[in-house]
PDB file of C-alpha atoms in Angstrom:
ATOM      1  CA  UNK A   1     109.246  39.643 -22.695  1.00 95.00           C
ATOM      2  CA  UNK A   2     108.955  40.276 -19.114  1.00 97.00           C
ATOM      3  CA  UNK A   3     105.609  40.066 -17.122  1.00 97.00           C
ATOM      4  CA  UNK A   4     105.065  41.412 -13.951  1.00 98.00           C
ATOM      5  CA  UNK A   5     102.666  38.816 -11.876  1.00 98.00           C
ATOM      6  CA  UNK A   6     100.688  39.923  -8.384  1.00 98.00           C
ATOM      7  CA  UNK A   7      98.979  37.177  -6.439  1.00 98.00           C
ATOM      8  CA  UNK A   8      96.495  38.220  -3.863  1.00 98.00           C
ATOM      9  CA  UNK A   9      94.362  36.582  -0.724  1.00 97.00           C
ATOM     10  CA  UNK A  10      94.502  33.172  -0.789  1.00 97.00           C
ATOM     11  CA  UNK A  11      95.968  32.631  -4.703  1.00 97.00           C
ATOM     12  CA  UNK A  12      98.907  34.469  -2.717  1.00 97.00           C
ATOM     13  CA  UNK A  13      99.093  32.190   0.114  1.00 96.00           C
ATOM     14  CA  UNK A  14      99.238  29.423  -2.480  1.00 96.00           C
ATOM     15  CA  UNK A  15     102.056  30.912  -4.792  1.00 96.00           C
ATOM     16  CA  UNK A  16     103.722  31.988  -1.507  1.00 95.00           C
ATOM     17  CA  UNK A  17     104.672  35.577  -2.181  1.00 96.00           C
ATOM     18  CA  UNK A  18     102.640  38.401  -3.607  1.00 96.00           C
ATOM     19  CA  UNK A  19     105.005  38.947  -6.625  1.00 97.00           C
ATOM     20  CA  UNK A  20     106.909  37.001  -9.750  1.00 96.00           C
ATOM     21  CA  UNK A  21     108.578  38.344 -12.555  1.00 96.00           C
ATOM     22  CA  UNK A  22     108.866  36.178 -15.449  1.00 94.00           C
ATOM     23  CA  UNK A  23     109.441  35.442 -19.002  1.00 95.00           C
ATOM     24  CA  UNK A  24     107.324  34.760 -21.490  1.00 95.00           C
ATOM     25  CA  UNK A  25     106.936  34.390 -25.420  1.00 92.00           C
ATOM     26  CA  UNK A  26     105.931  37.864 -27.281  1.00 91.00           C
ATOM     27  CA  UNK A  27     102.563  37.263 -28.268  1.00 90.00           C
ATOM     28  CA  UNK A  28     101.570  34.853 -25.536  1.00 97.00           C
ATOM     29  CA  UNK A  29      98.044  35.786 -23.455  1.00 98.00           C
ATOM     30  CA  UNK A  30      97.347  36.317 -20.152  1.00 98.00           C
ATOM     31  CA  UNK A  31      95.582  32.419 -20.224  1.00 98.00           C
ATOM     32  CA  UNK A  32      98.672  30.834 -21.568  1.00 97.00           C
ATOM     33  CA  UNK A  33     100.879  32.499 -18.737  1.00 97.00           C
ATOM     34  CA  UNK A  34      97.831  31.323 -16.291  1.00 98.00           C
ATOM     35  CA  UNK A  35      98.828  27.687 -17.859  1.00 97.00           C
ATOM     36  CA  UNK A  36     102.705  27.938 -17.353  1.00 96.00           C
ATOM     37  CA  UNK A  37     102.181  28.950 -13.612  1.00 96.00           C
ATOM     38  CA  UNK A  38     100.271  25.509 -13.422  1.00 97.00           C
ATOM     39  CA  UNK A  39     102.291  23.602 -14.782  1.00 97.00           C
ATOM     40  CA  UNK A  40     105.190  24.687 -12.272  1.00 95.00           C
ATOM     41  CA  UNK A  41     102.782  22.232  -9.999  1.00 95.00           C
ATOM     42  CA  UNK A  42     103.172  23.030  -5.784  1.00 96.00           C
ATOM     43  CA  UNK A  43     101.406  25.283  -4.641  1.00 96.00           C
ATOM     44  CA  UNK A  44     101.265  27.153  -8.199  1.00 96.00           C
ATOM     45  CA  UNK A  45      99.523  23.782  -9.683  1.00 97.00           C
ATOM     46  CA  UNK A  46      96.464  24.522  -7.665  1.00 97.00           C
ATOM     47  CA  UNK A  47      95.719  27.506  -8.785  1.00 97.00           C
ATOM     48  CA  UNK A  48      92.456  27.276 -10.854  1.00 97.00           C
ATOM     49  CA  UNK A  49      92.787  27.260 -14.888  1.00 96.00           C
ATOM     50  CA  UNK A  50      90.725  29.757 -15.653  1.00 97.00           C
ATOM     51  CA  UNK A  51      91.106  32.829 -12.659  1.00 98.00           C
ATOM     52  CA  UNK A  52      90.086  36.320 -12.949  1.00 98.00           C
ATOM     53  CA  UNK A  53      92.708  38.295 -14.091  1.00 98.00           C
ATOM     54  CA  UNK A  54      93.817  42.101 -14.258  1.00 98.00           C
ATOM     55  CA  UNK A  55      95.585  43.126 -17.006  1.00 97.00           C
ATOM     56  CA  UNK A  56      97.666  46.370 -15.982  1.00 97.00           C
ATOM     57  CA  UNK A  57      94.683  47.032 -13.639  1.00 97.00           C
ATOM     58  CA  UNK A  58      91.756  46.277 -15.567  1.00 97.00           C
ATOM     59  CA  UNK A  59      89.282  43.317 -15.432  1.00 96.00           C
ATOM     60  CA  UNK A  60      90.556  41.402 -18.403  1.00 97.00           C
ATOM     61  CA  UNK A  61      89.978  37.783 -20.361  1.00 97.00           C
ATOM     62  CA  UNK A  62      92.606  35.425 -20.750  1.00 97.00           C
ATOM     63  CA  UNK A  63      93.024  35.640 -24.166  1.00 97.00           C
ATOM     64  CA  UNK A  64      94.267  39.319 -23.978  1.00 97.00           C
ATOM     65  CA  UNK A  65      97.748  39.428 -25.444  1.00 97.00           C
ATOM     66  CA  UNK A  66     100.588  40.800 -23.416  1.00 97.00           C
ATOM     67  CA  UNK A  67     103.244  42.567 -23.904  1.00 97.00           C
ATOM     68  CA  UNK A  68     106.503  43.330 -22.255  1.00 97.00           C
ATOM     69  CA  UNK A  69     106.566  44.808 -18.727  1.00 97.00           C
ATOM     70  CA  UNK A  70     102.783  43.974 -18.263  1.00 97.00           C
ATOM     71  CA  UNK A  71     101.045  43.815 -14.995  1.00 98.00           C
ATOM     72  CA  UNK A  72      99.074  39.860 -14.414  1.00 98.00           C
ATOM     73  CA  UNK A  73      97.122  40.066 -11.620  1.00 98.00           C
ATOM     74  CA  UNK A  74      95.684  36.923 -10.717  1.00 98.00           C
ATOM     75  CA  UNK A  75      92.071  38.091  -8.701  1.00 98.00           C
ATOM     76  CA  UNK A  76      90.513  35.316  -6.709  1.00 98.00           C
ATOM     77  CA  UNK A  77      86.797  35.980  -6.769  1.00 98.00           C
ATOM     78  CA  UNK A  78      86.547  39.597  -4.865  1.00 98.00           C
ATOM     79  CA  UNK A  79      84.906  39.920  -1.513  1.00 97.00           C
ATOM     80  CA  UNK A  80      85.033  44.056  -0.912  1.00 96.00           C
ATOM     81  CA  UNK A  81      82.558  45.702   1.449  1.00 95.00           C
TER      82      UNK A  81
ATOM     83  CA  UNK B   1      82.886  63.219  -5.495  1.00 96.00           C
ATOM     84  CA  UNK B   2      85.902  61.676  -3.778  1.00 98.00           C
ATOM     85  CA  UNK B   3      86.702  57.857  -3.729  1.00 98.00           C
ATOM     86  CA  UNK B   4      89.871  56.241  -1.730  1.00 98.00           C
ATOM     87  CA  UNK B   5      91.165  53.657  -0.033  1.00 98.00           C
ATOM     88  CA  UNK B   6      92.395  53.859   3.473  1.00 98.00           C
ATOM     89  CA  UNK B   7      94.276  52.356   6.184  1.00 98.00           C
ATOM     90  CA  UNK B   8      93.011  54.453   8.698  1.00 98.00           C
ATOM     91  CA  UNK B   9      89.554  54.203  10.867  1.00 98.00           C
ATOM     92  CA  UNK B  10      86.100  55.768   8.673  1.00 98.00           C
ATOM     93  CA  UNK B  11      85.239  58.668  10.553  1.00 98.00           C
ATOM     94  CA  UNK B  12      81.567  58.436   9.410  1.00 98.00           C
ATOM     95  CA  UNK B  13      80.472  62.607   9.968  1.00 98.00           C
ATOM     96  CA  UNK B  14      83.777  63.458   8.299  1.00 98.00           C
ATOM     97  CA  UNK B  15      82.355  61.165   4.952  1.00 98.00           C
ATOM     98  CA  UNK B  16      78.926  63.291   5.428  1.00 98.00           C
ATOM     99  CA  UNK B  17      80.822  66.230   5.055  1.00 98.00           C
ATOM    100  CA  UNK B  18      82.250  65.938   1.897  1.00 98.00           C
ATOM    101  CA  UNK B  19      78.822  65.828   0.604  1.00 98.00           C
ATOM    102  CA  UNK B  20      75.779  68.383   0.682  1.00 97.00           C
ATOM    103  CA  UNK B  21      74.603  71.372  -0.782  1.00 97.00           C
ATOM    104  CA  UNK B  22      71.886  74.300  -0.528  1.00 97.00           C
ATOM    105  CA  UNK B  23      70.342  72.534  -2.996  1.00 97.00           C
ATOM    106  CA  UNK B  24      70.088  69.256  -1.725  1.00 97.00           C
ATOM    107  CA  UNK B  25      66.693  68.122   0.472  1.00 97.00           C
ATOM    108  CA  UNK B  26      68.195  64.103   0.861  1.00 97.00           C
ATOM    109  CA  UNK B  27      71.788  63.458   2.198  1.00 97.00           C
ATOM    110  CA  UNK B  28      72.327  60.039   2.946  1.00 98.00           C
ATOM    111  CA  UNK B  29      75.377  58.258   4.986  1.00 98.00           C
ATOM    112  CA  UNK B  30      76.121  53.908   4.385  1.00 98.00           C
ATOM    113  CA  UNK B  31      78.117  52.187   6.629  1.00 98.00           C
ATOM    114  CA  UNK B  32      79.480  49.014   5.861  1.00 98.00           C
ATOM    115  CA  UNK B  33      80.241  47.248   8.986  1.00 98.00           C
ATOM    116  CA  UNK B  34      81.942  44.196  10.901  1.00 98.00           C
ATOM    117  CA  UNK B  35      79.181  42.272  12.130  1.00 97.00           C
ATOM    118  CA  UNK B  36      80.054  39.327  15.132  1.00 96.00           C
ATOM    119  CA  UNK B  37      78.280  36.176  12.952  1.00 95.00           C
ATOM    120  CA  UNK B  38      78.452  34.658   9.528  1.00 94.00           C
ATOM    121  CA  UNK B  39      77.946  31.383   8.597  1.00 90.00           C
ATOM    122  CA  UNK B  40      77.096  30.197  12.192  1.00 91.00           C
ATOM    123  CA  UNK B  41      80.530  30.663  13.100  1.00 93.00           C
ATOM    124  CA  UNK B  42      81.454  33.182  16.177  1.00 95.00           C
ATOM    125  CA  UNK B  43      83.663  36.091  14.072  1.00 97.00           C
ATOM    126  CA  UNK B  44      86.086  38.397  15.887  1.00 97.00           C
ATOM    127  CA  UNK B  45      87.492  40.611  13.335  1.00 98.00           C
ATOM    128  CA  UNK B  46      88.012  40.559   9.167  1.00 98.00           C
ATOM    129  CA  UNK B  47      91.587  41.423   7.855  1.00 98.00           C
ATOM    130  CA  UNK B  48      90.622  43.131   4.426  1.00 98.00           C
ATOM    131  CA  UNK B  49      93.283  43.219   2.101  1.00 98.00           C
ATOM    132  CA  UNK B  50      93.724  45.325  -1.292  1.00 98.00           C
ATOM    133  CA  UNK B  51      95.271  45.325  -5.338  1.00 98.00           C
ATOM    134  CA  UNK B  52      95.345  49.163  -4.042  1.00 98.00           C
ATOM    135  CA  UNK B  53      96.165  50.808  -6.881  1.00 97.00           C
ATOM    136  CA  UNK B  54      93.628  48.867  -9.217  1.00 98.00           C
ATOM    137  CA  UNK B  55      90.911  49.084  -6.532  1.00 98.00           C
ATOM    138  CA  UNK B  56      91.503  53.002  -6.106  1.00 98.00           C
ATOM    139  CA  UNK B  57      90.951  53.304 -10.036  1.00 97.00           C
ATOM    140  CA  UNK B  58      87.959  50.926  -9.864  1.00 98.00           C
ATOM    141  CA  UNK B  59      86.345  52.572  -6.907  1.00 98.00           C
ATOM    142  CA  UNK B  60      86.653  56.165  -9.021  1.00 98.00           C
ATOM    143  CA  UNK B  61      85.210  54.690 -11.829  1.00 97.00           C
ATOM    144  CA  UNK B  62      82.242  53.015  -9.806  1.00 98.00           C
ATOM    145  CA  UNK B  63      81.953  56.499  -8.256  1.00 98.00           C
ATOM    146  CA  UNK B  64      81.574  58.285 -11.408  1.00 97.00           C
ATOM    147  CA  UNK B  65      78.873  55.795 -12.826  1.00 97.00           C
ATOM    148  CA  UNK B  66      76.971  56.550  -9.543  1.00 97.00           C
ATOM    149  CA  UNK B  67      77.475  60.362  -9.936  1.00 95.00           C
ATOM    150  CA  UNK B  68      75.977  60.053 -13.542  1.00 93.00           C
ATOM    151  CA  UNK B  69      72.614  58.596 -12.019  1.00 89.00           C
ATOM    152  CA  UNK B  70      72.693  61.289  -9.469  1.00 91.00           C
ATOM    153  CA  UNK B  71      73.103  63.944 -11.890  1.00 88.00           C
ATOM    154  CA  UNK B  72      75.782  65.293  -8.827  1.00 91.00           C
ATOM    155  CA  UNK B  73      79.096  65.128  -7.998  1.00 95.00           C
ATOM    156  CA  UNK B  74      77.943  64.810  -4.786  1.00 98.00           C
ATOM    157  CA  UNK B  75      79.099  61.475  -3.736  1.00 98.00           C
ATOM    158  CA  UNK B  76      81.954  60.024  -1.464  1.00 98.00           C
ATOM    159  CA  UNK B  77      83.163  56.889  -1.230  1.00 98.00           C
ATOM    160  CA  UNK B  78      85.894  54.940   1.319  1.00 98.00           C
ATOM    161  CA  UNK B  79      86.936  51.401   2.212  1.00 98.00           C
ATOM    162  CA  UNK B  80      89.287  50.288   4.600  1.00 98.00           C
ATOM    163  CA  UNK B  81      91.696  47.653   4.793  1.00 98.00           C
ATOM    164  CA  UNK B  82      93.856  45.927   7.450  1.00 98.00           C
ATOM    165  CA  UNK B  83      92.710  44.449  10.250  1.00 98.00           C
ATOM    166  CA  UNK B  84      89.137  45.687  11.329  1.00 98.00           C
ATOM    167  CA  UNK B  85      87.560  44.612  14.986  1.00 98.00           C
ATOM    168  CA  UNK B  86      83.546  43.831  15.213  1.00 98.00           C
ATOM    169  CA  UNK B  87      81.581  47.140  15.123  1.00 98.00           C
ATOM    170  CA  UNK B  88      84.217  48.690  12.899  1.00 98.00           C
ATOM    171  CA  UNK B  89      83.266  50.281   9.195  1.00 98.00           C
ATOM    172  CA  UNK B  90      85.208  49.105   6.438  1.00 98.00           C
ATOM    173  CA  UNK B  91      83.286  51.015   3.899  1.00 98.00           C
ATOM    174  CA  UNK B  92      81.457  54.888   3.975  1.00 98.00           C
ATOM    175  CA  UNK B  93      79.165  56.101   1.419  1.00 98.00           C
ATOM    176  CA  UNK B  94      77.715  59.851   1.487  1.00 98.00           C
ATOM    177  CA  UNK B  95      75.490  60.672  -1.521  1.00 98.00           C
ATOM    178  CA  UNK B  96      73.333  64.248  -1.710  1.00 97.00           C
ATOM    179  CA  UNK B  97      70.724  65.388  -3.973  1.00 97.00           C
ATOM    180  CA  UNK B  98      67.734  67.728  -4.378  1.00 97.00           C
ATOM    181  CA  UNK B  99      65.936  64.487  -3.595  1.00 96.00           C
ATOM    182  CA  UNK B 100      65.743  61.440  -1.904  1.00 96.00           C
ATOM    183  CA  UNK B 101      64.972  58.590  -4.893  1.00 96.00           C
ATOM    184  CA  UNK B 102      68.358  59.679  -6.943  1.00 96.00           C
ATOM    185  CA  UNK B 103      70.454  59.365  -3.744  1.00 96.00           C
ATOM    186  CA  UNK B 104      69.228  56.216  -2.664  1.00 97.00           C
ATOM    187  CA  UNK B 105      69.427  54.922  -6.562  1.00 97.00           C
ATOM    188  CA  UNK B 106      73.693  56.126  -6.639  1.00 97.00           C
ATOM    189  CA  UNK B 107      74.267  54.954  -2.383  1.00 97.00           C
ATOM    190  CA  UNK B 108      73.100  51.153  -3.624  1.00 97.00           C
ATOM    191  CA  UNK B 109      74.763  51.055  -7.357  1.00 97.00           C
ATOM    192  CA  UNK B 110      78.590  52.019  -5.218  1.00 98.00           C
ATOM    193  CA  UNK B 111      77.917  49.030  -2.765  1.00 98.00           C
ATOM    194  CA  UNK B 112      76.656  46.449  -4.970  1.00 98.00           C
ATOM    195  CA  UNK B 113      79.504  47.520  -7.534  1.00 98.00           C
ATOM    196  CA  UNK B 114      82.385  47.278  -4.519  1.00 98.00           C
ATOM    197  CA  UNK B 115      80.688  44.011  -4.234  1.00 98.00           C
ATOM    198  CA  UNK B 116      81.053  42.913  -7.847  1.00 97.00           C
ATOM    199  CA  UNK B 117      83.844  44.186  -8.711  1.00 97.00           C
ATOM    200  CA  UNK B 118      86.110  46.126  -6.660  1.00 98.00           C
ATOM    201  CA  UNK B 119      89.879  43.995  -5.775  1.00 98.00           C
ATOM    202  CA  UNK B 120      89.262  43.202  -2.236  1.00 98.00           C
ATOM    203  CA  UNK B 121      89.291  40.349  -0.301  1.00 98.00           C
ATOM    204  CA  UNK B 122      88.227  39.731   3.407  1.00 98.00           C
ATOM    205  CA  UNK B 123      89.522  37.051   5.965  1.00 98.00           C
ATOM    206  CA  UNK B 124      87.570  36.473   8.926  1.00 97.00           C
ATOM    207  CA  UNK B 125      88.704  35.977  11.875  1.00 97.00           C
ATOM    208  CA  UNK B 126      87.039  33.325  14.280  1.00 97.00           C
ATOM    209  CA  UNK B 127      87.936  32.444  18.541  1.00 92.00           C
ATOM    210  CA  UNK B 128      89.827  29.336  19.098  1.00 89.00           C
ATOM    211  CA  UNK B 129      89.357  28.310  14.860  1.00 93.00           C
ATOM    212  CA  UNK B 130      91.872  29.066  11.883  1.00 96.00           C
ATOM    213  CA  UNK B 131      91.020  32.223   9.749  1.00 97.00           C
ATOM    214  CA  UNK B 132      89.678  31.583   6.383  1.00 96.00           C
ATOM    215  CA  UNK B 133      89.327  33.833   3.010  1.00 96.00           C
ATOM    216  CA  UNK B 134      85.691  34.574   2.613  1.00 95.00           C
ATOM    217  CA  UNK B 135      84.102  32.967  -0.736  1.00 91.00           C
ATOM    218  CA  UNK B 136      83.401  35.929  -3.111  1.00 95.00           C
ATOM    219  CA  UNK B 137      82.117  36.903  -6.165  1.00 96.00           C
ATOM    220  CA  UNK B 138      84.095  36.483  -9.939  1.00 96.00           C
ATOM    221  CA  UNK B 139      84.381  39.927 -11.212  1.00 96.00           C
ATOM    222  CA  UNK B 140      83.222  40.579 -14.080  1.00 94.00           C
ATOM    223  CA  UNK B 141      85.405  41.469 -17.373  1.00 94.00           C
ATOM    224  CA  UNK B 142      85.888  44.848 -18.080  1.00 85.00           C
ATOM    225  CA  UNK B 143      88.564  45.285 -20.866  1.00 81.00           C
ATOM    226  CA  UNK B 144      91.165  44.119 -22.889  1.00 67.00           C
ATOM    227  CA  UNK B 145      90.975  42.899 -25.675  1.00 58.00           C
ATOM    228  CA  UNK B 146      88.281  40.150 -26.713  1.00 50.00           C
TER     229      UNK B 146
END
């Protein structure tokens, strides 16, 4: 299935681009694509193991199961205001 | 109640006006602004940067949780992004009501909320030093599945 990933602030600066389409297994959770990303290593390898994450816009946990054409956002701790 | 995200400068009495009624005896107006100092460094601007479309949804939804305490829809809410100078608002908050308590009570729940939750992130700008992305604060979960 294909998931849509967004990387913002500085998780951005270290995937280096603000978007990523890729392919995952049906079934797999937003924590196990989280994993895959980090094991790509670079810049991608430093991202933390356990981010916040938007699922299709919402505040989500890693273990929510995605499903084709989702929307990962991976939120580095928010600083509005 | 109205809440958006902008690119554009706050005009702070154009917030104001989106609120008020012949009812109301308390109409209150927050500014969140660029201040010149943090962290004993020398700051010269913030670049704020957005997930626009989830922040505009989460922004809505903290405005409607702060309308429910205010028993109004008499609430609007803005924050800019971009680059912002010193002196400059990056977020507007106008809240009415028959009295003062409630509109105090709704002003303070939208800016601790943007705080906690809302998808934004701030680099500061510094004279003669590197930016840097401000530490925040991990928001908390608010759906999906367990």
């Amino acid at each position: 299935m294909r998931i849509r990933l967004l990387f913002f602030a500085s998780y951005r600066d270290l995937a280096g681009g603000e978007e990523l389409e890729l392919h995952a297994e049906p079934g797999a959770t937003a924590g196990a694509v989280v994993d895959a990303l980090r094991r790509r290593g670079g810049g991608l390898g430093r991202l933390p193991a356990a981010p916040a994450v938007a699922v299709n816009r919402v505040h989500s946990p890693l273990s929510t199961l995605l499903h084709e054409g989702d929307e990962l956002a991976l939120l580095p701790p928010v600083a509005g205001g | 109640m109205r809440a958006w995200i902008t690119s554009d400068a706050i005009d702070p009495a154009a917030v104001l006006g989106l609120v008020g009624a012949r009812e109301d005896g308390a109409a209150l107006l927050f500014l969140g602004v660029v201040r010149d100092h943090n962290d004993g460094r020398a700051v010269i601007g913030i670049r704020y940067e957005a997930y626009v479309e989830m922040a505009e949804r989460v922004l809505a939804e903290i405005a409607a949780e702060a309308a429910e305490r205010l028993a109004t829809d008499r609430l609007a809410v803005v924050h800019r992004i971009g680059e912002l100078a010193v002196g400059e608002a990056s977020v507007a908050i106008a809240v009415s009501s028959p009295h003062r308590a409630e509109a105090f009570d709704a002003c303070r729940h939208v800016i601790e909320e943007i705080k906690a939750r809302l998808p934004v992130w701030k680099e500061e700008r510094y004279a003669g030093e590197p930016s840097r992305w401000l530490e925040g604060v991990v928001p908390p979960v608010t759906g999906g599945q367990p």
